[in-house]
mmCIF file of C-alpha atoms in Angstrom:
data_model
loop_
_atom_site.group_PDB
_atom_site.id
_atom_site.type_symbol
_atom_site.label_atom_id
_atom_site.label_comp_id
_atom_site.label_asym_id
_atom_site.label_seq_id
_atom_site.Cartn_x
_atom_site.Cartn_y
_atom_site.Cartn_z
ATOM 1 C CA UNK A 100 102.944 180.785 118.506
ATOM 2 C CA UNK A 101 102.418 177.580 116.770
ATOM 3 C CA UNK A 102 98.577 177.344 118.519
ATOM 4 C CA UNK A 103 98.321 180.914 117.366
ATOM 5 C CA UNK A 104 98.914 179.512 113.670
ATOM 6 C CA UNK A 105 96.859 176.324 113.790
ATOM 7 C CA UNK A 106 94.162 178.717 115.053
ATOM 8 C CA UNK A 107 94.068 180.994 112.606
ATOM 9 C CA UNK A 108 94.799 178.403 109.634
ATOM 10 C CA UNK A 109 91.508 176.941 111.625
ATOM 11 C CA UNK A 110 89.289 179.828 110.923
ATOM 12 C CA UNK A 111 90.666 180.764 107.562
ATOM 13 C CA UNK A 112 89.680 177.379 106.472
ATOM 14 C CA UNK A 113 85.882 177.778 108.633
ATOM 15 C CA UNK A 114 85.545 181.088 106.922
ATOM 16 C CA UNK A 115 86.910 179.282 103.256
ATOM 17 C CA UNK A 116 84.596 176.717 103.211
ATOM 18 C CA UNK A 117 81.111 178.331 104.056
ATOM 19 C CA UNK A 118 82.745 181.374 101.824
ATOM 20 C CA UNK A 119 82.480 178.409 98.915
ATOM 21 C CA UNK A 120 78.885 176.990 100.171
ATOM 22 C CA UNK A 121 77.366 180.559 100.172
ATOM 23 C CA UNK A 122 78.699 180.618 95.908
ATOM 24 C CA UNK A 123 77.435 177.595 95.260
ATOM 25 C CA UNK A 124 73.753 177.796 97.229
ATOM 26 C CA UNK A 125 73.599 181.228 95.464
ATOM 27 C CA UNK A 126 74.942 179.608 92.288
ATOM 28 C CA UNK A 127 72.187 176.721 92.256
ATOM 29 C CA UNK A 128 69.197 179.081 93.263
ATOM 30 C CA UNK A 129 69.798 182.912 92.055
ATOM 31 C CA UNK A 130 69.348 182.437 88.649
ATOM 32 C CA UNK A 131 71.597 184.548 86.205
ATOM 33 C CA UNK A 132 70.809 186.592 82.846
ATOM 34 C CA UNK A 133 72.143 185.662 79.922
ATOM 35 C CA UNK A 134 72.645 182.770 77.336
ATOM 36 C CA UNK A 135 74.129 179.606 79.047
ATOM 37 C CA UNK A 136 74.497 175.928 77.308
ATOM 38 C CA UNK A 137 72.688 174.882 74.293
ATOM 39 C CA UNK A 138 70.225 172.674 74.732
ATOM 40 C CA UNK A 139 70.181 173.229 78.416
ATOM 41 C CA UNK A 140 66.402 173.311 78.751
ATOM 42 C CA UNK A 141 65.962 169.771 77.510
ATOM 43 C CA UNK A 142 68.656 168.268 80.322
ATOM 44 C CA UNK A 143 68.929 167.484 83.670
ATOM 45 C CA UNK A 144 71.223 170.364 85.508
ATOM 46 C CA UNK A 145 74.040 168.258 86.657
ATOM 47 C CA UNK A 146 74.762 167.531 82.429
ATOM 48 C CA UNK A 147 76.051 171.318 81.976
ATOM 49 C CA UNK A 148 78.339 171.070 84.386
ATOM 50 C CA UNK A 149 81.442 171.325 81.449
ATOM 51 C CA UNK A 150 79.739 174.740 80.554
ATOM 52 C CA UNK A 151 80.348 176.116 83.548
ATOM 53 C CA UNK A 152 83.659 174.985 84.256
ATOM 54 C CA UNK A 153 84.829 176.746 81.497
ATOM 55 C CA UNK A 154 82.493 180.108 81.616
ATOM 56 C CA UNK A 155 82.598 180.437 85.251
ATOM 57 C CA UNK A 156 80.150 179.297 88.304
ATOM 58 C CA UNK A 157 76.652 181.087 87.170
ATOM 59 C CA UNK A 158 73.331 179.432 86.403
ATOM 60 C CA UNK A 159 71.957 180.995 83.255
ATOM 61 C CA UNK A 160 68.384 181.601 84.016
ATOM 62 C CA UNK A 161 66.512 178.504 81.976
ATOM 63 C CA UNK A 162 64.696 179.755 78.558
ATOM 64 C CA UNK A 163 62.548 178.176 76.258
ATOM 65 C CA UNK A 164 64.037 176.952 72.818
ATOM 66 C CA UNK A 165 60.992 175.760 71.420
ATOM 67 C CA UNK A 166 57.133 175.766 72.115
ATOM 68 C CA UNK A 167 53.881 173.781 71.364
ATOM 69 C CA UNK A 168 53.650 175.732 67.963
ATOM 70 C CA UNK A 169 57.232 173.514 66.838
ATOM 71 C CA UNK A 170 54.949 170.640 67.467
ATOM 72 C CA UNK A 171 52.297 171.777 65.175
ATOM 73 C CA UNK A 172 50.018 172.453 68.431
ATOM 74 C CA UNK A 173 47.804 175.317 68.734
ATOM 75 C CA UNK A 174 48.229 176.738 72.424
ATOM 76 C CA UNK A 175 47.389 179.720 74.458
ATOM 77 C CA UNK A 176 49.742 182.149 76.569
ATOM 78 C CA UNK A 177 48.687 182.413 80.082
ATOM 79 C CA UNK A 178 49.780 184.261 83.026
ATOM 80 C CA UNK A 179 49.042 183.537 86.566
ATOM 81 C CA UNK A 180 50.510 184.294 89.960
ATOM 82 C CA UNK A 181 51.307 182.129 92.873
ATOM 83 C CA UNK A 182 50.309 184.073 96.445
ATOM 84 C CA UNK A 183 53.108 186.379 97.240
ATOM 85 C CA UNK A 184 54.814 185.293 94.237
ATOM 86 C CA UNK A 185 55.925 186.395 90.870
ATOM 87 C CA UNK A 186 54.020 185.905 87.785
ATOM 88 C CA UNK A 187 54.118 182.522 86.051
ATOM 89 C CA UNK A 188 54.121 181.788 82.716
ATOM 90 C CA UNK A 189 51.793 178.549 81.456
ATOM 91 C CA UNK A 190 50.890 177.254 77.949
ATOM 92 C CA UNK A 191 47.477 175.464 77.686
ATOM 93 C CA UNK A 192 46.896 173.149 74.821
ATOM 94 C CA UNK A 193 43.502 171.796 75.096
ATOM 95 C CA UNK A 194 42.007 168.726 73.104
ATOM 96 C CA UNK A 195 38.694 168.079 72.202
ATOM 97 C CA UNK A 196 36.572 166.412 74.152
ATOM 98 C CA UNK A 197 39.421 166.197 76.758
ATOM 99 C CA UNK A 198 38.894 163.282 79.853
ATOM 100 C CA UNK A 199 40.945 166.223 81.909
ATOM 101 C CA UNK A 200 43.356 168.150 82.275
ATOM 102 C CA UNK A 201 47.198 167.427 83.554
ATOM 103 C CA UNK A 202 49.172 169.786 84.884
ATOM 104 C CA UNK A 203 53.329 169.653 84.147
ATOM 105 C CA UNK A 204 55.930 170.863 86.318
ATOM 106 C CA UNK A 205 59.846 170.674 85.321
ATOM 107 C CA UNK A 206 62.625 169.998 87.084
ATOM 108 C CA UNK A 207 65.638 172.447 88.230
ATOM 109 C CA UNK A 208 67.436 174.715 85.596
ATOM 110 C CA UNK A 209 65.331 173.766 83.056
ATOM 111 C CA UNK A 210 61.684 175.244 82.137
ATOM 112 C CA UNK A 211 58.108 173.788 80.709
ATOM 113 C CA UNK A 212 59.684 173.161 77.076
ATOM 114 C CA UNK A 213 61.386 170.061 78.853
ATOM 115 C CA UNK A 214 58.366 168.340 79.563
ATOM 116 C CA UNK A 215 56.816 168.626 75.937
ATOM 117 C CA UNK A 216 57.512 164.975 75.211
ATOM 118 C CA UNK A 217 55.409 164.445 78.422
ATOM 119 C CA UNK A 218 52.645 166.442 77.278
ATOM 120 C CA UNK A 219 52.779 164.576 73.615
ATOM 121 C CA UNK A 220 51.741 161.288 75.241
ATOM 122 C CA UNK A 221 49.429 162.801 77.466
ATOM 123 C CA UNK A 222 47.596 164.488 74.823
ATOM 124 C CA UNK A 223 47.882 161.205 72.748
ATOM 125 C CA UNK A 224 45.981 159.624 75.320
ATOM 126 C CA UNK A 225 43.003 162.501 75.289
ATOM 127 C CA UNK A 226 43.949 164.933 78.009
ATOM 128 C CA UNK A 227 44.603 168.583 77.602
ATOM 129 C CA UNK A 228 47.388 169.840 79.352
ATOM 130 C CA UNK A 229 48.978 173.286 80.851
ATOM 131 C CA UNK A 230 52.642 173.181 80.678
ATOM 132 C CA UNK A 231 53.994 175.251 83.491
ATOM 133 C CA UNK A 232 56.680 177.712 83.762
ATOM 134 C CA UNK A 233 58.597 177.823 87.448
ATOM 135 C CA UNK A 234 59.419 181.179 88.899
ATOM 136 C CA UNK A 235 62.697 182.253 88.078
ATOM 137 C CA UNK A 236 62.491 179.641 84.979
ATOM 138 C CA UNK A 237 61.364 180.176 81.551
ATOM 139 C CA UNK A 238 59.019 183.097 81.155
ATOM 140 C CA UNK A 239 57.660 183.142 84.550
ATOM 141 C CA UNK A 240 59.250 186.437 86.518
ATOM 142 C CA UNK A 241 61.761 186.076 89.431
ATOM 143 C CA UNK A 242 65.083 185.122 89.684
ATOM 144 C CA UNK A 243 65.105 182.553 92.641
ATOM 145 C CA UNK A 244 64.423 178.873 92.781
ATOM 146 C CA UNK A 245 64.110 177.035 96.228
ATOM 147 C CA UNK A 246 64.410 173.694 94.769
ATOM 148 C CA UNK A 247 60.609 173.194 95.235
ATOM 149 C CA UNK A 248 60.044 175.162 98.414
ATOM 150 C CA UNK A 249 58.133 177.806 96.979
ATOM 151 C CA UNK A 250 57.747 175.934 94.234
ATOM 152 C CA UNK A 251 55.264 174.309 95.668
ATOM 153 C CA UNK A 252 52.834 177.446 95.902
ATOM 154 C CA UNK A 253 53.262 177.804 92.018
ATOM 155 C CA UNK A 254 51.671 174.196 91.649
ATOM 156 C CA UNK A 255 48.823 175.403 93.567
ATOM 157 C CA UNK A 256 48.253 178.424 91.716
ATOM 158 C CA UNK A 257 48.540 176.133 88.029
ATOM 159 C CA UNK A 258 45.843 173.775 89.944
ATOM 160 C CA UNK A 259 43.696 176.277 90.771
ATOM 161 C CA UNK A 260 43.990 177.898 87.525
ATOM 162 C CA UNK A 261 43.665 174.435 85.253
ATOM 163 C CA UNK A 262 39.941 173.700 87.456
ATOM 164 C CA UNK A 263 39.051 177.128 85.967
ATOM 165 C CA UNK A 264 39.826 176.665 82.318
ATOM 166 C CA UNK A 265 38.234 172.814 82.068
ATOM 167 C CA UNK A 266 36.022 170.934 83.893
ATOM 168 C CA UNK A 267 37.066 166.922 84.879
ATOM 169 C CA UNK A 268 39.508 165.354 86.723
ATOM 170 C CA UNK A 269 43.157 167.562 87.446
ATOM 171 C CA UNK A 270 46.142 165.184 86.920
ATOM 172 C CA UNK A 271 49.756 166.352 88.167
ATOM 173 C CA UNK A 272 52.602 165.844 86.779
ATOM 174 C CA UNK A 273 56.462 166.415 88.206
ATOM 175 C CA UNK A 274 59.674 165.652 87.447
ATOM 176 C CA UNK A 275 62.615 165.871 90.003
ATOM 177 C CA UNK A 276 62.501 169.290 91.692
ATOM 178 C CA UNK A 277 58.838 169.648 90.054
ATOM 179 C CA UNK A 278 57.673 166.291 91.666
ATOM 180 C CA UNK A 279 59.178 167.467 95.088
ATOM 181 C CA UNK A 280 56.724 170.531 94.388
ATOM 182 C CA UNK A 281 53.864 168.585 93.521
ATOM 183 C CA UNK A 282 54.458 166.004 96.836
ATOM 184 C CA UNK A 283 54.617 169.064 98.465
ATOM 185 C CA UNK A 284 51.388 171.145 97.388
ATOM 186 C CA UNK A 285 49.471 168.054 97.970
ATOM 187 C CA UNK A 286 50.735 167.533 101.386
ATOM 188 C CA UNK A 287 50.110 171.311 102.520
ATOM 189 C CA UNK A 288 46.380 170.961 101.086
ATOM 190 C CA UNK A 289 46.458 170.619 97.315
ATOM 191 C CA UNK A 290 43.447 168.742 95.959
ATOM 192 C CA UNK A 291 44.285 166.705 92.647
ATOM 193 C CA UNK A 292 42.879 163.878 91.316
ATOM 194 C CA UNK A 293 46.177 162.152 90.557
ATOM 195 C CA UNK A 294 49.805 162.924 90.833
ATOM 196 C CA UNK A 295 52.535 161.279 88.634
ATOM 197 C CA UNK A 296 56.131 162.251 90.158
ATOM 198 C CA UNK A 297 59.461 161.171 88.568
ATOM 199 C CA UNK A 298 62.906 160.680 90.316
ATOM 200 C CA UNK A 299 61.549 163.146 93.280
ATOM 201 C CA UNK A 300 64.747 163.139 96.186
ATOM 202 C CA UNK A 301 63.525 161.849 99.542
ATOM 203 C CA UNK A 302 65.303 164.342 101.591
ATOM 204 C CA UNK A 303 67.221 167.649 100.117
ATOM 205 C CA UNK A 304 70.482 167.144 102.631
ATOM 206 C CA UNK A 305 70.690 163.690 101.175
ATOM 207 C CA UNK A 306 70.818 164.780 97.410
ATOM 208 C CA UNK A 307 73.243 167.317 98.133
ATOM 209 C CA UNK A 308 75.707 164.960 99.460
ATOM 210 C CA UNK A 309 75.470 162.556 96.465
ATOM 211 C CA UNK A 310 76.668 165.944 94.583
ATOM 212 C CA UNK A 311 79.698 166.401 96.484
ATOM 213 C CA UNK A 312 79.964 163.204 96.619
ATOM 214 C CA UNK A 313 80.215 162.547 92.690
ATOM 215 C CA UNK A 314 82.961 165.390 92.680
ATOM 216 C CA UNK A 315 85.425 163.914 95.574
ATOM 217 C CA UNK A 316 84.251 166.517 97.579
ATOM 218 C CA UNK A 317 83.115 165.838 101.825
ATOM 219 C CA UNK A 318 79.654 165.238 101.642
ATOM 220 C CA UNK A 319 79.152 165.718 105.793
ATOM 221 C CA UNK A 320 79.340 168.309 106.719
ATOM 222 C CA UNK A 321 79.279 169.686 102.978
ATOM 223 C CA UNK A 322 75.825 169.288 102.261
ATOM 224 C CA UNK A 323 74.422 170.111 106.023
ATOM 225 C CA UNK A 324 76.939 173.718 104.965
ATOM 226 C CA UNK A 325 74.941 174.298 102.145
ATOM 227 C CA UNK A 326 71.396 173.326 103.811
ATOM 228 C CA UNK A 327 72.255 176.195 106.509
ATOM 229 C CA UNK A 328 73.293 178.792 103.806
ATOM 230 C CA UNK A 329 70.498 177.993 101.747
ATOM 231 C CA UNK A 330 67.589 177.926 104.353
ATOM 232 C CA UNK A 331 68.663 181.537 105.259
ATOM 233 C CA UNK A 332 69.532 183.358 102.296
ATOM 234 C CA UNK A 333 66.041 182.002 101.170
ATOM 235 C CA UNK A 334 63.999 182.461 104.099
ATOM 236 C CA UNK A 335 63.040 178.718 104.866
ATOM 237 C CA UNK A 336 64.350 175.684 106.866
ATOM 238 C CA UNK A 337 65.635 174.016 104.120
ATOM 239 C CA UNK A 338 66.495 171.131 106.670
ATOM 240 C CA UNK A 339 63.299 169.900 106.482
ATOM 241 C CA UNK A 340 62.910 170.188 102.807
ATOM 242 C CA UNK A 341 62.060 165.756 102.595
ATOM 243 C CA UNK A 342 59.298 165.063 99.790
ATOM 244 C CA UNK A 343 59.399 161.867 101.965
ATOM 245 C CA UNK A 344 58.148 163.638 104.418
ATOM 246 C CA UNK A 345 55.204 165.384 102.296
ATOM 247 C CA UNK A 346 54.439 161.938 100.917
ATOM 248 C CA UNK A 347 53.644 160.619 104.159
ATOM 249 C CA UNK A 348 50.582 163.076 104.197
ATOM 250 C CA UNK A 349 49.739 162.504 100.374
ATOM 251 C CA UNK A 350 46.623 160.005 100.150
ATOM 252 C CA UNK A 351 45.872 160.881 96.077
ATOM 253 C CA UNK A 352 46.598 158.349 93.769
ATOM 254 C CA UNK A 353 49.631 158.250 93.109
ATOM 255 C CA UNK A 354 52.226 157.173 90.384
ATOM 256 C CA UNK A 355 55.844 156.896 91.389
ATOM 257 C CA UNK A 356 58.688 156.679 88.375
ATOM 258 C CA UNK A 357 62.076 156.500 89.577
ATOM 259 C CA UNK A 358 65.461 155.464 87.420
ATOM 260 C CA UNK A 359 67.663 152.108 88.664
ATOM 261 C CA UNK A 360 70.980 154.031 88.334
ATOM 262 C CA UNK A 361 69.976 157.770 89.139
ATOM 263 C CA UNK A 362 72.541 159.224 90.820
ATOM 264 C CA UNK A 363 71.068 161.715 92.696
ATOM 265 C CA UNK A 364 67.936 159.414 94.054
ATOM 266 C CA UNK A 365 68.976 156.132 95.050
ATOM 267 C CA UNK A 366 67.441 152.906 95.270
ATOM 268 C CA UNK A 367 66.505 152.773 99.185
ATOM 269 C CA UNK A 368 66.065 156.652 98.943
ATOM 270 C CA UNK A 369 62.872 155.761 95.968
ATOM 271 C CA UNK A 370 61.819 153.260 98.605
ATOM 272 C CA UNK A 371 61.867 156.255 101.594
ATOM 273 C CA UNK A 372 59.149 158.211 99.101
ATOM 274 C CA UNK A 373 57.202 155.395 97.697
ATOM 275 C CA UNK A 374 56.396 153.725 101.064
ATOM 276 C CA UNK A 375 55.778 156.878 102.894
ATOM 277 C CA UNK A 376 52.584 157.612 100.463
ATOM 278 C CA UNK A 377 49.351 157.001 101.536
ATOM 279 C CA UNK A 378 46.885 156.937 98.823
ATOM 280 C CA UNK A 379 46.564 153.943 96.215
ATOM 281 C CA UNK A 380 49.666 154.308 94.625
ATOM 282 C CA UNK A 381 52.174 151.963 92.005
ATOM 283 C CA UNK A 382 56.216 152.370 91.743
ATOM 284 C CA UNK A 383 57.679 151.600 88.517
ATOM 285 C CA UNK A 384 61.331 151.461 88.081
ATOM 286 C CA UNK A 385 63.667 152.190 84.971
ATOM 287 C CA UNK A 386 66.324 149.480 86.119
ATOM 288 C CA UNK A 387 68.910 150.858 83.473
ATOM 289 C CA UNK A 388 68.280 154.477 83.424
ATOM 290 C CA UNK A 389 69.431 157.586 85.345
ATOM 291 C CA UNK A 390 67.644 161.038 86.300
ATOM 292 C CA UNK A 391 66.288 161.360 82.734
ATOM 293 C CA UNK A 392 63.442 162.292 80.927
ATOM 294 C CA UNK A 393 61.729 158.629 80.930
ATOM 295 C CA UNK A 394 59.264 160.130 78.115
ATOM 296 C CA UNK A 395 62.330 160.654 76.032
ATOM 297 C CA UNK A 396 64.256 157.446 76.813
ATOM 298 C CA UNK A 397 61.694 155.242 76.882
ATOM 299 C CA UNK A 398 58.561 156.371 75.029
ATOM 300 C CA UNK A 399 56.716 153.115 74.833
ATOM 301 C CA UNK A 400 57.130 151.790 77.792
ATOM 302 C CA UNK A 401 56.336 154.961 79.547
ATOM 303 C CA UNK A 402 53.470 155.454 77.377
ATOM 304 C CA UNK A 403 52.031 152.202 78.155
ATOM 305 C CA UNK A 404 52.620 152.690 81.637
ATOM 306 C CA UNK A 405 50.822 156.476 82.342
ATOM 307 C CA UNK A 406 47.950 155.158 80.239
ATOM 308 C CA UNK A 407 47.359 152.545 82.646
ATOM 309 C CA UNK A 408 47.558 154.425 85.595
ATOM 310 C CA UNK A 409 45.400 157.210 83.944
ATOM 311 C CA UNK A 410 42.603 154.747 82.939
ATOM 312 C CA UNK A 411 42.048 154.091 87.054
ATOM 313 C CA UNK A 412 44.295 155.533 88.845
ATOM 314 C CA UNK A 413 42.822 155.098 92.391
ATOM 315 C CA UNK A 414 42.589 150.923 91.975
ATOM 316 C CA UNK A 415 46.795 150.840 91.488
ATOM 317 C CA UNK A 416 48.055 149.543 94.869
ATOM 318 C CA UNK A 417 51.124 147.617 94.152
ATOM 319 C CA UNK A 418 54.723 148.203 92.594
ATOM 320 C CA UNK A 419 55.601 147.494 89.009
ATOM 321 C CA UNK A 420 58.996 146.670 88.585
ATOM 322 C CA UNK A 421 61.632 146.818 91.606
ATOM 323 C CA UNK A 422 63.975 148.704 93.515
#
C-alpha cells in the first residue's frame, strides 16, 4: 500500500511539474491579446514580472507606444514577409546621403519602438536605418515567438529587403533574443557587412536556468523541462538553440556588447559567444550594468563606441574592456 502511495504521489508530481513547464513555455512564446504593463515595450521582459503576478501568467502581445514621428523623424511603413512566415512590420527612416543602412532587431516581449534610442545614434552618425518588427511582436502578424529560432528567418527577410531600398554596406543590429537572431541568420548564410549584438545568451538551456534560478526554483532539470516542451510545441530542437554555437560559423565583423552584472548572460557565458566568433571582432563590457538598453544607460559611451566600430569595422580584433 504504502509503494502504491509513493507511486502515485510520484507521478502526480511528474505529471505537476511538466503540467507547470507546458504554462510557462506557452506563457513565454504564445503571445496574448490585450493591454499588458505600461511601458513594457521599452524594458527587458523579466522587469514586468509584478504585472503578471497580480493579472495572471499571460504575455500581452508587445505594441508600439511611440514611433519615429514622436522623434520628429519622417519614416515609411513597410511590410515584408519572412519565407513561410507571417508578415512583418518595419519602419525605414532614411538620411541623406546615408554611408548605409543598419538593420535593428529587439529583444523578447518587446517590439522595434525599443530600439529607437539605438537608431538615434545610428542616424547621428549618418546611417539610415529600418527598425524591425518580430513576428508575433509589434505590428508584424503572428502570435508565436521562438526566442530567435524563427526569428532568425525574419532577419533575413529585413536584410534582403534593406539591400533593396539603399545601396552600401548592411549593418545588423540585435539585442538579446534579436542578437541570438542575427548570430543565427549569419551562421545559416546571412550576408551582412557588420553585426553589432548585445547581451546575446550563449546557450538557451543555460538562460533558462538562471530564471529559475533567480526565483528559488530547480534549475536542472527545470530548464532541460521547459527546453523539451518548448522544442515540440514549436516544432524545433530547442536543445540546440546556442548563439555560441552560430557564432562559431560567423566570420563578419563583429561587435560584441555584453553587461558586467546581467543576470541572464554571465560573465564566462559572454566569453562562450565572443571567443567562438570568427571574423574580426571587439567585446566591450558594461562592468556595472545588467541586460539593459546600453543606448539608454549609457549614451556616450555607447555612442563613442559603435562609431568606432562603424568607421572600420573589419580592422577591430581585440576586446575593449573585460569580462
Amino acid at each position: 500500500m504504502r509503494r502504491t502511495w509513493l507511486l502515485r504521489g510520484l507521478v502526480t508530481m511528474l505529471v505537476a511539474w511538466n503540467g507547470l513547464a507546458i504554462v510557462a513555455v506557452r506563457a513565454a512564446t504564445h503571445f496574448a491579446q490585450g493591454p499588458g504593463p505600461a511601458g513594457a515595450t521599452d524594458r527587458p521582459s523579466w522587469a514586468v514580472l509584478p504585472w503578471f503576478v497580480s493579472h495572471g501568467l499571460r504575455l500581452p502581445r508587445p505594441v508600439n507606444g511611440r514611433t519615429p514621428a514622436d522623434l520628429g523623424w519622417r519614416y515609411e511603413r513597410h511590410v515584408l514577409a519572412a519565407p513561410g512566415g507571417p508578415a512583418l512590420e518595419a519602419w525605414w527612416v532614411p538620411v541623406a546621403g546615408a554611408r548605409g543602412t543598419v538593420a535593428l532587431f529587439h529583444g523578447h516581449a518587446a517590439c522595434k519602438a525599443a530600439v529607437l534610442r539605438e537608431a538615434r545614434v545610428f542616424r547621428s552618425l549618418g546611417w539610415s536605418t529600418l527598425l524591425v518588427d518580430f513576428r508575433a511582436s509589434g505590428g508584424s502578424g503572428g502570435d508565436v515567438s521562438s526566442i530567435g529560432w524563427y526569428e532568425a528567418d525574419d532577419v533575413r527577410a529585413a536584410l534582403e529587403h534593406a539591400r533593396r531600398l539603399q545601396a552600401g554596406p548592411v549593418v545588423l543590429y540585435g539585442t538579446s533574443m534579436g542578437a541570438a537572431a542575427v548570430l543565427k541568420a549569419v551562421h545559416d548564410g546571412a550576408h551582412a557587412d557588420a553585426l553589432v549584438v548585445e547581451s546575446p545568451f550563449d546557450d538557451l538551456g543555460t538562460t533558462l536556468a538562471h530564471r529559475f534560478e533567480a526565483r528559488g526554483l530547480p534549475a536542472r532539470p527545470g530548464a532541460e523541462t521547459m527546453l523539451a516542451w518548448g522544442g515540440l510545441l514549436l516544432g524545433l530542437n530547442a536543445f540546440h538553440h546556442n548563439p555560441a554555437e552560430y557564432a562559431a560559423g560567423v566570420t563578419t565583423p563583429t561587435l560584441a556588447v555584453f553587461g558586467g552584472c546581467d543576470p541572464w548572460v554571465r560573465p564566462a557565458e559572454a566569453q562562450h559567444v565572443y571567443r567562438a566568433l570568427r571574423g574580426p571582432k571587439r567585446l566591450h563590457v558594461f562592468a556595472e550594468l545588467g541586460h539593459v538598453s546600453f543606448a539608454g544607460a549609457r549614451p556616450e559611451e555607447w555612442s563613442a563606441l559603435v562609431a568606432g566600430f562603424l568607421e572600420a569595422p573589419a580592422a577591430t580584433s581585440r576586446p575593449a574592456g573585460g569580462v
